Amino acid sequence: MKESGRLTARESDASFVRCDVSSQESVDEAFAAAVELLGGLDVLIHAAGIAPASPAAETDVALWNQVMAVNATGTFLTNVAAFAHLRDSGGRIINFASGAGVKGYPLKAAYAASKGASLAWMRSIAVEWAPFGITVNAIAPAIWTPMYDRTRASMSPEALLQHDQTMSRTVPLGGKLGDAVTDLVPVLEFLAGDGARFMTGQVFPVDGGLLMMR
């Protein structure tokens, strides 16, 4: 994972700092290093997450705790670390949510629960931190990622065929997950910019019409 991060950073002409989002010590160290590299902090995009599959009744405590530690606690720790650097000058926090946290997701109940917790946290701090000029929003992406590749690889051929047929029926725009560069990045750019200064506590689906948030 470390080498993958460094490779992505090199390809993007960016710096790389390793961080375990489930560890407060690691998060605090990573933010200190990043702020020093960048000369400050204006925007946090928090995208770390895991989504292991498990039937709800067969989900053990270890798996539950792992998912919560990365997805929910990781959101809490990174957001609080960002607040310390944004409170004096304002800024943007953008968390990665999921449609699973809005409407549930069979076989990924722990994941759905962790994303639901993150959304409740996001809405709460959006109110608390608004006086500091900090907006806090979430995107719910349905984007083709390496994590989705792993999910697909774990499916049987029959399950994968059924999944793709379901996607073709339920995603109005294109019948499959979107592209990170052309579909997701422009939304992140907007939410990180001045055009989104009067928008906070919101969930923005970037999913081809899959969720249709109301």
Short mmCIF file of C-alpha atoms in Angstrom, two decimals:
data_model
loop_
_atom_site.label_atom_id
_atom_site.label_comp_id
_atom_site.label_asym_id
_atom_site.label_seq_id
_atom_site.Cartn_x
_atom_site.Cartn_y
_atom_site.Cartn_z
CA MET A 1 0.00 0.00 0.00
CA LYS A 2 2.86 2.40 0.81
CA GLU A 3 4.51 1.82 -2.57
CA SER A 4 1.18 2.25 -4.35
CA GLY A 5 0.71 5.60 -2.60
CA ARG A 6 4.19 6.76 -3.53
CA LEU A 7 3.65 5.74 -7.16
CA THR A 8 0.36 7.63 -7.34
CA ALA A 9 2.00 10.69 -5.80
CA ARG A 10 4.86 10.61 -8.32
CA GLU A 11 2.44 10.26 -11.22
CA SER A 12 0.43 13.24 -9.89
CA ASP A 13 3.46 15.40 -9.09
CA ALA A 14 2.42 15.37 -5.44
CA SER A 15 4.05 14.59 -2.11
CA PHE A 16 3.30 11.38 -0.20
CA VAL A 17 2.86 11.00 3.55
CA ARG A 18 1.80 7.62 4.94
CA CYS A 19 -1.11 7.66 7.40
CA ASP A 20 -3.08 5.06 9.34
CA VAL A 21 -6.41 6.87 9.69
CA SER A 22 -7.48 4.60 12.56
CA SER A 23 -4.59 5.84 14.72
CA GLN A 24 -4.72 9.30 16.28
CA GLU A 25 -0.93 9.43 16.58
CA SER A 26 -0.48 8.55 12.90
CA VAL A 27 -3.14 11.06 11.79
CA ASP A 28 -1.65 13.89 13.86
CA GLU A 29 1.85 13.15 12.54
CA ALA A 30 0.62 12.99 8.95
CA PHE A 31 -1.24 16.30 9.22
CA ALA A 32 1.78 18.01 10.76
CA ALA A 33 3.98 16.74 7.92
CA ALA A 34 1.44 17.69 5.25
CA VAL A 35 0.91 21.19 6.63
CA GLU A 36 4.66 21.72 6.66
CA LEU A 37 4.97 20.51 3.06
CA LEU A 38 2.03 22.58 1.82
CA GLY A 39 2.61 25.68 3.91
CA GLY A 40 -0.85 25.40 5.48
CA LEU A 41 -4.19 23.69 4.95
CA ASP A 42 -7.22 24.84 2.98
CA VAL A 43 -9.04 21.62 2.03
CA LEU A 44 -9.29 18.09 3.37
CA ILE A 45 -10.59 15.35 1.09
CA HIS A 46 -10.94 12.26 3.25
CA ALA A 47 -11.31 9.16 1.07
CA ALA A 48 -9.83 6.29 3.10
CA GLY A 49 -12.18 3.32 3.52
CA ILE A 50 -12.59 -0.44 3.44
CA ALA A 51 -15.65 -2.47 2.46
CA PRO A 52 -15.25 -6.17 3.26
CA ALA A 53 -18.24 -8.36 2.49
CA SER A 54 -19.92 -10.46 5.19
CA PRO A 55 -23.50 -11.57 5.88
CA ALA A 56 -24.81 -9.50 8.78
CA ALA A 57 -25.43 -12.47 11.07
CA GLU A 58 -21.93 -13.83 10.37
CA THR A 59 -20.06 -10.57 10.94
CA ASP A 60 -17.75 -11.04 13.90
CA VAL A 61 -16.66 -8.35 16.32
CA ALA A 62 -13.13 -8.19 14.87
CA LEU A 63 -14.42 -7.36 11.37
CA TRP A 64 -16.97 -4.89 12.75
CA ASN A 65 -14.27 -3.10 14.78
CA GLN A 66 -11.89 -2.99 11.83
CA VAL A 67 -14.46 -1.43 9.51
CA MET A 68 -15.56 1.08 12.13
CA ALA A 69 -11.95 1.98 12.97
CA VAL A 70 -11.07 2.84 9.37
CA ASN A 71 -14.34 4.27 8.07
CA ALA A 72 -15.95 5.96 11.08
CA THR A 73 -13.08 6.62 13.48
CA GLY A 74 -10.87 7.56 10.54
CA THR A 75 -13.38 10.21 9.50
CA PHE A 76 -13.55 11.55 13.05
CA LEU A 77 -9.77 11.70 13.52
CA THR A 78 -8.93 13.29 10.17
CA ASN A 79 -11.72 15.85 10.43
CA VAL A 80 -10.69 16.91 13.93
CA ALA A 81 -7.06 17.14 12.84
CA ALA A 82 -8.11 19.32 9.91
CA PHE A 83 -10.22 21.55 12.16
CA ALA A 84 -7.16 22.51 14.19
CA HIS A 85 -5.62 24.02 11.04
CA LEU A 86 -8.80 25.46 9.51
CA ARG A 87 -10.45 27.13 12.49
CA ASP A 88 -8.61 30.44 12.12
CA SER A 89 -9.00 30.91 8.36
CA GLY A 90 -11.86 28.62 7.27
CA GLY A 91 -11.77 25.96 4.60
CA ARG A 92 -13.38 22.87 3.18
CA ILE A 93 -13.78 19.32 4.48
CA ILE A 94 -15.05 16.75 1.98
CA ASN A 95 -15.66 13.23 3.26
CA PHE A 96 -16.34 10.18 1.14
CA ALA A 97 -19.75 8.76 2.03
CA SER A 98 -21.67 5.97 0.31
CA GLY A 99 -25.16 5.18 -0.81
CA ALA A 100 -24.81 2.23 1.55
CA GLY A 101 -24.88 4.65 4.47
CA VAL A 102 -28.17 6.10 3.21
CA LYS A 103 -30.16 3.06 2.15
CA GLY A 104 -28.14 0.05 3.39
CA TYR A 105 -26.22 -2.61 1.51
CA PRO A 106 -26.89 -6.36 1.89
CA LEU A 107 -23.77 -8.41 2.70
CA LYS A 108 -21.95 -5.23 3.76
CA ALA A 109 -23.90 -4.23 6.84
CA ALA A 110 -20.81 -3.20 8.82
CA TYR A 111 -19.67 -1.00 5.95
CA ALA A 112 -23.12 0.56 5.63
CA ALA A 113 -23.24 1.21 9.38
CA SER A 114 -19.83 2.87 9.35
CA LYS A 115 -20.85 5.16 6.50
CA GLY A 116 -24.12 6.00 8.24
CA ALA A 117 -22.12 7.01 11.30
CA SER A 118 -19.86 9.18 9.16
CA LEU A 119 -22.86 10.97 7.66
CA ALA A 120 -24.33 11.73 11.09
CA TRP A 121 -20.94 13.05 12.19
CA MET A 122 -20.66 15.19 9.04
CA ARG A 123 -24.04 16.82 9.54
CA SER A 124 -23.23 17.56 13.18
CA ILE A 125 -19.86 19.21 12.62
CA ALA A 126 -21.24 21.14 9.63
CA VAL A 127 -23.35 23.07 12.16
CA GLU A 128 -20.70 23.29 14.89
CA TRP A 129 -17.91 24.45 12.60
CA ALA A 130 -19.89 26.79 10.35
CA PRO A 131 -19.05 29.84 12.54
CA PHE A 132 -15.40 29.23 11.69
CA GLY A 133 -16.06 29.46 7.96
CA ILE A 134 -15.57 25.71 7.51
CA THR A 135 -17.92 23.83 5.22
CA VAL A 136 -18.30 20.08 5.64
CA ASN A 137 -19.87 18.04 2.87
CA ALA A 138 -19.83 14.46 1.68
CA ILE A 139 -19.87 12.82 -1.71
CA ALA A 140 -21.47 9.44 -2.29
CA PRO A 141 -19.57 8.14 -5.32
CA ALA A 142 -20.33 5.17 -7.50
CA ILE A 143 -16.94 5.19 -9.18
CA TRP A 144 -14.84 2.35 -10.55
CA THR A 145 -11.92 1.98 -8.13
CA PRO A 146 -9.33 -0.66 -7.18
CA MET A 147 -11.57 -1.51 -4.19
CA TYR A 148 -14.40 -2.22 -6.63
CA ASP A 149 -12.04 -4.40 -8.67
CA ARG A 150 -11.37 -6.44 -5.53
CA THR A 151 -15.09 -6.73 -4.85
CA ARG A 152 -15.68 -7.99 -8.38
CA ALA A 153 -12.80 -10.45 -8.08
CA SER A 154 -14.39 -11.94 -4.96
CA MET A 155 -17.64 -12.75 -6.81
CA SER A 156 -18.43 -16.01 -8.53
CA PRO A 157 -18.97 -15.80 -12.30
CA GLU A 158 -22.72 -16.19 -11.76
CA ALA A 159 -22.80 -13.49 -9.08
CA LEU A 160 -20.74 -11.14 -11.24
CA LEU A 161 -23.08 -11.60 -14.19
CA GLN A 162 -26.09 -10.90 -11.98
CA HIS A 163 -24.35 -7.85 -10.52
CA ASP A 164 -23.58 -6.40 -13.95
CA GLN A 165 -27.13 -7.00 -15.11
CA THR A 166 -28.43 -5.22 -12.01
CA MET A 167 -26.10 -2.28 -12.61
CA SER A 168 -27.26 -1.96 -16.20
CA ARG A 169 -30.83 -1.60 -14.92
CA THR A 170 -30.26 0.62 -11.91
CA VAL A 171 -27.64 3.17 -13.07
CA PRO A 172 -29.52 5.43 -15.50
CA LEU A 173 -26.37 7.05 -16.91
CA GLY A 174 -24.37 4.32 -18.59
CA GLY A 175 -25.39 1.26 -16.59
CA LYS A 176 -22.07 1.00 -14.74
CA LEU A 177 -19.82 2.83 -12.31
CA GLY A 178 -18.33 6.15 -13.33
CA ASP A 179 -14.80 7.25 -14.14
CA ALA A 180 -12.72 8.90 -11.42
CA VAL A 181 -11.07 11.49 -13.64
CA THR A 182 -14.00 12.63 -15.77
CA ASP A 183 -16.92 12.10 -13.37
CA LEU A 184 -15.57 12.53 -9.84
CA VAL A 185 -12.66 14.98 -9.91
CA PRO A 186 -14.69 17.92 -11.31
CA VAL A 187 -17.19 17.58 -8.44
CA LEU A 188 -14.40 17.52 -5.87
CA GLU A 189 -12.86 20.60 -7.50
CA PHE A 190 -16.15 22.46 -7.23
CA LEU A 191 -16.79 21.50 -3.60
CA ALA A 192 -13.25 22.53 -2.69
CA GLY A 193 -13.61 25.94 -4.31
CA ASP A 194 -15.27 29.26 -3.65
CA GLY A 195 -18.38 28.28 -5.60
CA ALA A 196 -19.39 25.95 -2.77
CA ARG A 197 -18.90 28.45 0.06
CA PHE A 198 -22.65 28.53 0.87
CA MET A 199 -23.16 24.75 0.87
CA THR A 200 -22.58 22.60 3.95
CA GLY A 201 -23.89 19.46 5.64
CA GLN A 202 -24.88 18.01 2.26
CA VAL A 203 -24.46 14.63 0.58
CA PHE A 204 -23.71 14.83 -3.13
CA PRO A 205 -24.18 11.55 -5.03
CA VAL A 206 -21.81 11.14 -7.97
CA ASP A 207 -23.32 7.92 -9.17
CA GLY A 208 -25.05 8.20 -12.51
CA GLY A 209 -28.46 8.56 -10.86
CA LEU A 210 -28.21 5.45 -8.69
CA LEU A 211 -29.14 7.05 -5.35
CA MET A 212 -31.10 10.16 -6.39
CA MET A 213 -30.68 11.80 -2.97
CA ARG A 214 -33.57 13.87 -1.61
#
